[in-house]
XYZ file of C-alpha atoms in Angstrom:
212
model
C -43.941 60.305 102.627
C -40.802 58.652 103.982
C -40.063 54.939 104.110
C -40.701 54.932 107.862
C -44.063 56.643 107.441
C -45.046 53.940 104.940
C -44.168 51.223 107.464
C -46.170 52.948 110.215
C -49.140 53.282 107.890
C -48.912 49.580 107.015
C -49.083 48.730 110.714
C -52.123 50.969 111.198
C -53.984 49.306 108.324
C -53.173 45.821 109.615
C -54.582 46.791 112.993
C -57.763 48.118 111.356
C -58.109 44.868 109.418
C -57.753 42.813 112.580
C -60.317 44.981 114.401
C -62.776 44.562 111.522
C -62.310 40.781 111.595
C -62.967 40.705 115.367
C -66.099 42.835 114.963
C -67.366 40.567 112.196
C -67.046 37.525 114.475
C -68.587 39.255 117.494
C -71.779 40.459 115.756
C -74.546 37.935 114.933
C -75.193 39.417 111.485
C -71.593 40.331 110.839
C -69.933 43.735 110.880
C -70.754 46.245 108.136
C -67.986 47.066 105.704
C -66.233 50.399 105.687
C -66.693 53.306 103.327
C -63.979 54.714 101.113
C -64.011 57.856 103.248
C -63.232 55.761 106.329
C -60.449 53.986 104.463
C -58.907 57.293 103.482
C -59.331 58.528 107.050
C -56.998 55.753 108.208
C -54.269 57.414 106.149
C -54.442 60.584 108.230
C -53.041 63.511 106.263
C -52.788 61.443 103.095
C -50.154 62.448 100.576
C -50.739 62.563 96.840
C -48.766 59.354 96.425
C -50.760 57.403 99.006
C -54.068 58.572 97.506
C -52.935 57.545 94.038
C -51.853 54.156 95.370
C -55.174 53.735 97.170
C -57.371 54.458 94.153
C -55.248 52.458 91.712
C -55.387 49.372 93.942
C -59.086 49.909 94.539
C -59.676 49.871 90.771
C -58.374 46.278 90.657
C -61.160 44.834 92.813
C -63.380 42.445 90.794
C -66.578 44.159 91.943
C -69.100 45.708 89.572
C -68.841 49.494 89.315
C -65.554 49.733 91.200
C -63.559 50.649 88.100
C -65.887 53.530 87.275
C -65.788 54.886 90.841
C -61.984 54.668 90.931
C -61.658 56.292 87.504
C -63.722 59.306 88.588
C -61.635 59.684 91.740
C -58.428 59.399 89.705
C -59.578 62.112 87.290
C -60.086 64.465 90.229
C -56.720 63.416 91.618
C -55.004 64.219 88.311
C -56.347 67.771 88.591
C -55.081 68.004 92.173
C -51.679 66.732 90.994
C -51.572 69.398 88.264
C -52.545 72.214 90.651
C -50.381 70.889 93.504
C -53.218 71.056 95.995
C -52.125 70.232 99.530
C -55.550 68.769 100.368
C -56.825 66.758 97.383
C -60.602 66.800 96.986
C -62.764 63.720 96.367
C -66.476 63.739 95.405
C -68.756 62.999 98.364
C -70.611 60.243 96.536
C -67.313 58.447 95.978
C -66.351 58.761 99.644
C -69.724 57.275 100.684
C -69.203 54.158 98.557
C -69.305 51.226 101.012
C -67.543 47.897 100.597
C -68.828 44.732 102.222
C -66.820 43.303 105.104
C -64.983 40.743 102.939
C -63.694 43.300 100.444
C -62.991 45.770 103.227
C -60.605 43.290 104.802
C -59.022 42.452 101.461
C -58.331 46.042 100.444
C -56.940 46.802 103.910
C -54.616 43.817 103.648
C -53.558 44.729 100.115
C -52.779 48.335 101.026
C -50.878 47.266 104.131
C -48.753 44.859 102.079
C -47.944 47.553 99.489
C -46.925 50.079 102.139
C -44.817 47.536 103.986
C -42.940 46.404 100.891
C -42.455 49.913 99.569
C -41.030 51.012 102.915
C -38.578 48.137 102.903
C -37.483 47.884 99.284
C -37.835 51.268 97.594
C -35.491 54.230 98.001
C -35.043 57.736 96.533
C -33.269 57.589 93.141
C -33.491 58.914 89.567
C -34.834 62.306 90.730
C -35.059 63.692 87.173
C -38.269 61.690 86.558
C -39.882 63.246 89.634
C -38.743 66.770 88.737
C -41.365 69.420 89.460
C -41.334 70.601 85.868
C -42.838 67.275 84.762
C -45.873 67.712 87.052
C -48.329 68.561 84.250
C -47.223 65.595 82.146
C -47.727 63.167 85.006
C -51.156 64.674 85.694
C -52.137 63.999 82.076
C -50.704 60.499 82.394
C -52.953 59.814 85.413
C -56.001 61.110 83.538
C -55.147 58.939 80.513
C -54.750 55.774 82.602
C -57.985 56.593 84.445
C -59.758 56.796 81.076
C -58.466 53.308 80.214
C -59.757 52.018 83.552
C -63.166 53.553 82.838
C -63.529 51.870 79.430
C -65.566 48.619 79.393
C -62.633 46.568 78.121
C -62.071 42.974 79.330
C -59.190 43.074 81.834
C -58.647 46.665 80.704
C -58.172 47.967 84.234
C -55.246 45.698 85.132
C -52.298 47.330 83.360
C -53.388 50.977 83.864
C -54.119 50.203 87.524
C -50.656 48.706 87.965
C -49.150 51.684 86.146
C -50.728 54.123 88.601
C -49.792 51.885 91.535
C -46.143 52.150 90.483
C -46.502 55.916 90.075
C -48.054 56.228 93.537
C -45.192 54.255 95.087
C -42.686 56.401 93.229
C -44.325 59.588 94.477
C -44.479 58.332 98.068
C -40.824 57.322 98.325
C -39.316 59.543 95.609
C -38.183 56.514 93.608
C -37.718 57.407 89.943
C -37.487 53.736 89.006
C -41.182 53.422 89.866
C -41.934 56.384 87.586
C -40.205 54.549 84.736
C -42.085 51.357 85.601
C -45.339 53.319 85.459
C -44.498 54.481 81.940
C -43.704 50.944 80.777
C -46.903 49.472 82.211
C -49.017 52.358 80.925
C -47.651 52.012 77.401
C -48.484 48.316 77.612
C -52.033 49.263 78.633
C -52.354 51.604 75.643
C -51.044 48.904 73.317
C -53.450 46.322 74.705
C -56.457 48.648 74.349
C -55.453 49.579 70.794
C -54.946 45.928 69.821
C -58.267 44.831 71.314
C -60.130 47.713 69.683
C -58.587 46.892 66.306
C -59.502 43.217 66.749
C -63.119 44.119 67.549
C -63.355 46.366 64.473
C -61.941 43.626 62.245
C -64.345 41.092 63.748
C -67.284 43.414 63.134
C -66.199 43.967 59.517
C -65.755 40.238 58.956
C -69.204 39.531 60.426
C -70.829 42.239 58.337
C -69.244 40.927 55.137
C -70.655 37.479 55.933
C -74.216 38.709 55.554
C -75.724 38.314 52.063
């Protein structure tokens, strides 16, 4: 995806958000939200980078079950990345997941803002990090970050979600700096999960030792 394509996509998503807001006002009971399949349909022939960006941002929504849905989709996407599939596949149950109208508008606005800023500020550089020979390693990286998102860890989806967001932006524009940013954020996510797990084990041991 080029920078200009990202800007056009941002405009399309803003228009969809405005149309959804108008429909919500016009209907007595409010407009229904949109499904994830409909959101992806707004992308047209979505690239691997835009799909990765979509699911990583979606995983950040503070809605119950969203992290698990996004993690499953990201695992499938990591396989598509590895195999270089031109048309990535997503489970039907994931595509039928429907957001309410409030979160539909928020995710549309968030995606539009990311596309607009990436189109304006990012540029192709550091091509060695996006070299085709590293494809399998990045696929494993996506699967690893998706596993961290899936774990029931407090705030455990924030850093891995941001890591995959940076990777998606890097893939879209061909910006190697975003690949490096993804690595830094992902390593921070691994460190946070390890530290929290170690703290929970120590707390459990301390509590157990307190019993007579």
